[in-house]
PDB file of C-alpha atoms in Angstrom:
ATOM      1  CA  MET A   1       0.000   0.000   0.000  1.00 54.00           C
ATOM      2  CA  THR A   2       1.389   3.397  -0.920  1.00 55.00           C
ATOM      3  CA  THR A   3       0.889   6.481   1.116  1.00 54.00           C
ATOM      4  CA  ILE A   4       0.157   9.813  -0.381  1.00 53.00           C
ATOM      5  CA  GLN A   5       1.901  12.675   1.252  1.00 52.00           C
ATOM      6  CA  THR A   6       0.214  16.000   1.092  1.00 49.00           C
ATOM      7  CA  SER A   7       1.761  19.311   1.731  1.00 48.00           C
ATOM      8  CA  HIS A   8       0.157  21.144   4.608  1.00 47.00           C
ATOM      9  CA  ARG A   9       1.197  24.644   5.465  1.00 45.00           C
ATOM     10  CA  THR A  10       1.489  25.167   9.202  1.00 41.00           C
ATOM     11  CA  SER A  11       1.137  28.427  11.036  1.00 40.00           C
ATOM     12  CA  ALA A  12       4.939  28.473  11.326  1.00 41.00           C
ATOM     13  CA  GLN A  13       5.186  28.698   7.522  1.00 41.00           C
ATOM     14  CA  PRO A  14       3.589  31.965   6.424  1.00 48.00           C
ATOM     15  CA  ARG A  15       2.170  32.049   2.919  1.00 56.00           C
ATOM     16  CA  GLN A  16       4.467  34.046   0.623  1.00 70.00           C
ATOM     17  CA  ASN A  17       2.619  36.982  -0.841  1.00 85.00           C
ATOM     18  CA  PRO A  18       3.594  37.757  -4.473  1.00 89.00           C
ATOM     19  CA  LEU A  19       3.671  41.446  -3.567  1.00 92.00           C
ATOM     20  CA  MET A  20       6.352  40.682  -0.976  1.00 94.00           C
ATOM     21  CA  TRP A  21       8.468  39.182  -3.754  1.00 96.00           C
ATOM     22  CA  LEU A  22       8.141  42.431  -5.688  1.00 96.00           C
ATOM     23  CA  LEU A  23       9.298  44.288  -2.584  1.00 97.00           C
ATOM     24  CA  TYR A  24      12.276  41.917  -2.140  1.00 97.00           C
ATOM     25  CA  LEU A  25      13.238  42.462  -5.771  1.00 98.00           C
ATOM     26  CA  ALA A  26      12.946  46.247  -5.393  1.00 98.00           C
ATOM     27  CA  ASP A  27      15.092  46.103  -2.233  1.00 98.00           C
ATOM     28  CA  ALA A  28      17.707  43.961  -3.942  1.00 98.00           C
ATOM     29  CA  GLY A  29      17.660  46.200  -7.010  1.00 98.00           C
ATOM     30  CA  LEU A  30      18.286  49.309  -4.902  1.00 98.00           C
ATOM     31  CA  LEU A  31      21.132  47.582  -3.051  1.00 98.00           C
ATOM     32  CA  VAL A  32      22.719  46.440  -6.324  1.00 98.00           C
ATOM     33  CA  ALA A  33      22.310  49.913  -7.852  1.00 98.00           C
ATOM     34  CA  SER A  34      24.003  51.524  -4.846  1.00 97.00           C
ATOM     35  CA  GLY A  35      26.844  49.012  -4.946  1.00 97.00           C
ATOM     36  CA  LEU A  36      27.433  49.382  -8.680  1.00 97.00           C
ATOM     37  CA  ILE A  37      27.320  53.181  -8.556  1.00 96.00           C
ATOM     38  CA  HIS A  38      29.902  53.109  -5.767  1.00 95.00           C
ATOM     39  CA  LEU A  39      32.062  50.767  -7.833  1.00 96.00           C
ATOM     40  CA  HIS A  40      31.829  53.196 -10.753  1.00 95.00           C
ATOM     41  CA  LEU A  41      32.647  56.181  -8.494  1.00 92.00           C
ATOM     42  CA  TRP A  42      35.617  54.249  -7.108  1.00 93.00           C
ATOM     43  CA  ASP A  43      36.798  53.544 -10.645  1.00 95.00           C
ATOM     44  CA  ILE A  44      36.542  57.121 -11.901  1.00 91.00           C
ATOM     45  CA  ALA A  45      37.461  59.129  -8.810  1.00 87.00           C
ATOM     46  CA  TYR A  46      38.114  57.431  -5.465  1.00 87.00           C
ATOM     47  CA  ARG A  47      40.560  54.632  -6.190  1.00 91.00           C
ATOM     48  CA  SER A  48      43.452  56.892  -5.171  1.00 90.00           C
ATOM     49  CA  VAL A  49      41.844  58.511  -2.113  1.00 86.00           C
ATOM     50  CA  GLY A  50      43.361  56.883   0.971  1.00 85.00           C
ATOM     51  CA  THR A  51      40.938  54.873   3.159  1.00 85.00           C
ATOM     52  CA  LEU A  52      37.935  55.862   1.022  1.00 88.00           C
ATOM     53  CA  ASP A  53      39.222  53.707  -1.823  1.00 90.00           C
ATOM     54  CA  VAL A  54      38.816  50.568   0.274  1.00 94.00           C
ATOM     55  CA  LEU A  55      35.531  51.743   1.811  1.00 93.00           C
ATOM     56  CA  PHE A  56      33.977  52.199  -1.633  1.00 94.00           C
ATOM     57  CA  LEU A  57      34.920  48.621  -2.520  1.00 96.00           C
ATOM     58  CA  VAL A  58      33.675  47.304   0.829  1.00 96.00           C
ATOM     59  CA  GLN A  59      30.381  49.136   0.312  1.00 97.00           C
ATOM     60  CA  THR A  60      30.071  47.593  -3.141  1.00 97.00           C
ATOM     61  CA  ALA A  61      30.713  44.063  -1.865  1.00 98.00           C
ATOM     62  CA  LEU A  62      28.371  44.445   1.119  1.00 98.00           C
ATOM     63  CA  CYS A  63      25.537  45.771  -1.035  1.00 98.00           C
ATOM     64  CA  LEU A  64      25.831  42.905  -3.506  1.00 98.00           C
ATOM     65  CA  LEU A  65      26.098  40.262  -0.773  1.00 98.00           C
ATOM     66  CA  THR A  66      23.247  41.760   1.231  1.00 98.00           C
ATOM     67  CA  ALA A  67      20.996  41.847  -1.840  1.00 98.00           C
ATOM     68  CA  LEU A  68      21.669  38.163  -2.382  1.00 98.00           C
ATOM     69  CA  ALA A  69      21.186  37.333   1.313  1.00 98.00           C
ATOM     70  CA  LEU A  70      17.863  39.169   1.372  1.00 98.00           C
ATOM     71  CA  LEU A  71      16.560  37.263  -1.653  1.00 97.00           C
ATOM     72  CA  ILE A  72      17.676  33.937  -0.196  1.00 97.00           C
ATOM     73  CA  THR A  73      16.662  34.346   3.448  1.00 96.00           C
ATOM     74  CA  ARG A  74      13.873  36.940   3.339  1.00 95.00           C
ATOM     75  CA  HIS A  75      14.677  37.539   7.015  1.00 96.00           C
ATOM     76  CA  VAL A  76      13.812  40.633   9.014  1.00 97.00           C
ATOM     77  CA  LEU A  77      17.381  40.986  10.379  1.00 97.00           C
ATOM     78  CA  VAL A  78      18.842  40.964   6.868  1.00 98.00           C
ATOM     79  CA  ALA A  79      16.395  43.694   5.831  1.00 98.00           C
ATOM     80  CA  LEU A  80      17.303  45.767   8.903  1.00 98.00           C
ATOM     81  CA  GLY A  81      21.023  45.246   8.298  1.00 98.00           C
ATOM     82  CA  ALA A  82      20.632  46.304   4.672  1.00 98.00           C
ATOM     83  CA  ALA A  83      18.739  49.437   5.760  1.00 98.00           C
ATOM     84  CA  ALA A  84      21.542  50.223   8.223  1.00 98.00           C
ATOM     85  CA  LEU A  85      24.132  49.747   5.459  1.00 98.00           C
ATOM     86  CA  MET A  86      22.301  52.180   3.173  1.00 98.00           C
ATOM     87  CA  ALA A  87      21.754  54.698   5.992  1.00 98.00           C
ATOM     88  CA  GLY A  88      25.416  54.451   7.008  1.00 97.00           C
ATOM     89  CA  THR A  89      26.500  55.149   3.454  1.00 95.00           C
ATOM     90  CA  MET A  90      24.289  58.241   3.428  1.00 96.00           C
ATOM     91  CA  VAL A  91      25.845  59.416   6.698  1.00 96.00           C
ATOM     92  CA  GLY A  92      29.307  58.935   5.191  1.00 92.00           C
ATOM     93  CA  PHE A  93      28.356  61.117   2.224  1.00 91.00           C
ATOM     94  CA  VAL A  94      26.974  63.860   4.492  1.00 91.00           C
ATOM     95  CA  LEU A  95      30.126  63.771   6.625  1.00 92.00           C
ATOM     96  CA  ALA A  96      32.349  63.953   3.528  1.00 88.00           C
ATOM     97  CA  ARG A  97      30.399  67.004   2.303  1.00 88.00           C
ATOM     98  CA  THR A  98      30.365  68.826   5.645  1.00 89.00           C
ATOM     99  CA  VAL A  99      33.083  68.152   8.218  1.00 94.00           C
ATOM    100  CA  GLY A 100      35.124  65.594   6.315  1.00 86.00           C
ATOM    101  CA  ILE A 101      35.760  61.906   6.896  1.00 87.00           C
ATOM    102  CA  PHE A 102      39.107  60.129   7.311  1.00 86.00           C
ATOM    103  CA  GLY A 103      40.940  63.338   6.413  1.00 84.00           C
ATOM    104  CA  PHE A 104      38.961  63.838   3.206  1.00 84.00           C
ATOM    105  CA  LYS A 105      36.440  66.584   2.548  1.00 84.00           C
ATOM    106  CA  LEU A 106      34.353  66.467  -0.589  1.00 82.00           C
ATOM    107  CA  THR A 107      34.243  69.896  -2.218  1.00 78.00           C
ATOM    108  CA  PHE A 108      32.348  68.871  -5.343  1.00 73.00           C
ATOM    109  CA  SER A 109      29.595  66.312  -5.842  1.00 75.00           C
ATOM    110  CA  SER A 110      28.741  64.937  -9.249  1.00 79.00           C
ATOM    111  CA  GLY A 111      25.209  64.215 -10.335  1.00 84.00           C
ATOM    112  CA  LEU A 112      25.975  60.537  -9.782  1.00 88.00           C
ATOM    113  CA  ALA A 113      26.664  61.221  -6.102  1.00 86.00           C
ATOM    114  CA  TRP A 114      23.204  62.750  -5.755  1.00 88.00           C
ATOM    115  CA  THR A 115      21.710  59.842  -7.699  1.00 94.00           C
ATOM    116  CA  VAL A 116      23.204  57.274  -5.335  1.00 93.00           C
ATOM    117  CA  LEU A 117      22.019  59.335  -2.361  1.00 94.00           C
ATOM    118  CA  THR A 118      18.479  59.158  -3.766  1.00 96.00           C
ATOM    119  CA  VAL A 119      18.827  55.408  -4.395  1.00 97.00           C
ATOM    120  CA  GLU A 120      20.002  54.912  -0.810  1.00 97.00           C
ATOM    121  CA  ALA A 121      17.194  57.024   0.655  1.00 98.00           C
ATOM    122  CA  ALA A 122      14.659  54.965  -1.302  1.00 98.00           C
ATOM    123  CA  GLY A 123      16.476  51.820  -0.186  1.00 98.00           C
ATOM    124  CA  VAL A 124      16.200  52.741   3.484  1.00 98.00           C
ATOM    125  CA  ILE A 125      12.469  53.391   3.100  1.00 98.00           C
ATOM    126  CA  PHE A 126      11.796  50.201   1.147  1.00 98.00           C
ATOM    127  CA  LEU A 127      13.973  48.039   3.406  1.00 98.00           C
ATOM    128  CA  LEU A 128      12.308  49.365   6.559  1.00 98.00           C
ATOM    129  CA  LEU A 129       8.919  48.670   4.987  1.00 98.00           C
ATOM    130  CA  THR A 130      10.081  45.138   4.166  1.00 97.00           C
ATOM    131  CA  ALA A 131      11.366  44.611   7.711  1.00 97.00           C
ATOM    132  CA  SER A 132       8.081  45.874   9.138  1.00 97.00           C
ATOM    133  CA  LEU A 133       6.016  43.530   6.961  1.00 96.00           C
ATOM    134  CA  LEU A 134       8.304  40.592   7.764  1.00 95.00           C
ATOM    135  CA  TRP A 135       7.988  41.345  11.474  1.00 95.00           C
ATOM    136  CA  ARG A 136       4.202  41.263  11.194  1.00 93.00           C
ATOM    137  CA  GLN A 137       4.274  37.955   9.287  1.00 89.00           C
ATOM    138  CA  ARG A 138       6.457  36.142  11.775  1.00 82.00           C
ATOM    139  CA  PRO A 139       4.867  33.228  13.621  1.00 80.00           C
ATOM    140  CA  HIS A 140       3.691  34.076  17.115  1.00 69.00           C
TER     141      HIS A 140
END
């Protein structure tokens, strides 16, 4: 006699909403965009600026890895970490434009710098929304 196994979703396995997948993809897209813009800025301007050269590459790697981690895990802590990464990058830009950071003060900002700032602001908003929705979906 054969047994037929059926798939039953328990309360510990929340149903994945297709709209959440769109939000994950938007989050990942914003993270990738930020990382790639920073890689481009590193290539054209910051590769010879001490300390910042490495930080631009670290930011690029973290954005790409975090985007992947978010798509794989869809975990609230990953979303919060990604939001913190984007917010921290924005703080670094503001510091570079105002008081300076690591002995470097930015006196000119290209349009691309303002573009990435907009991408990061949108990323923080979207990632916090994602984290909030994930928190609400968690099993109680």
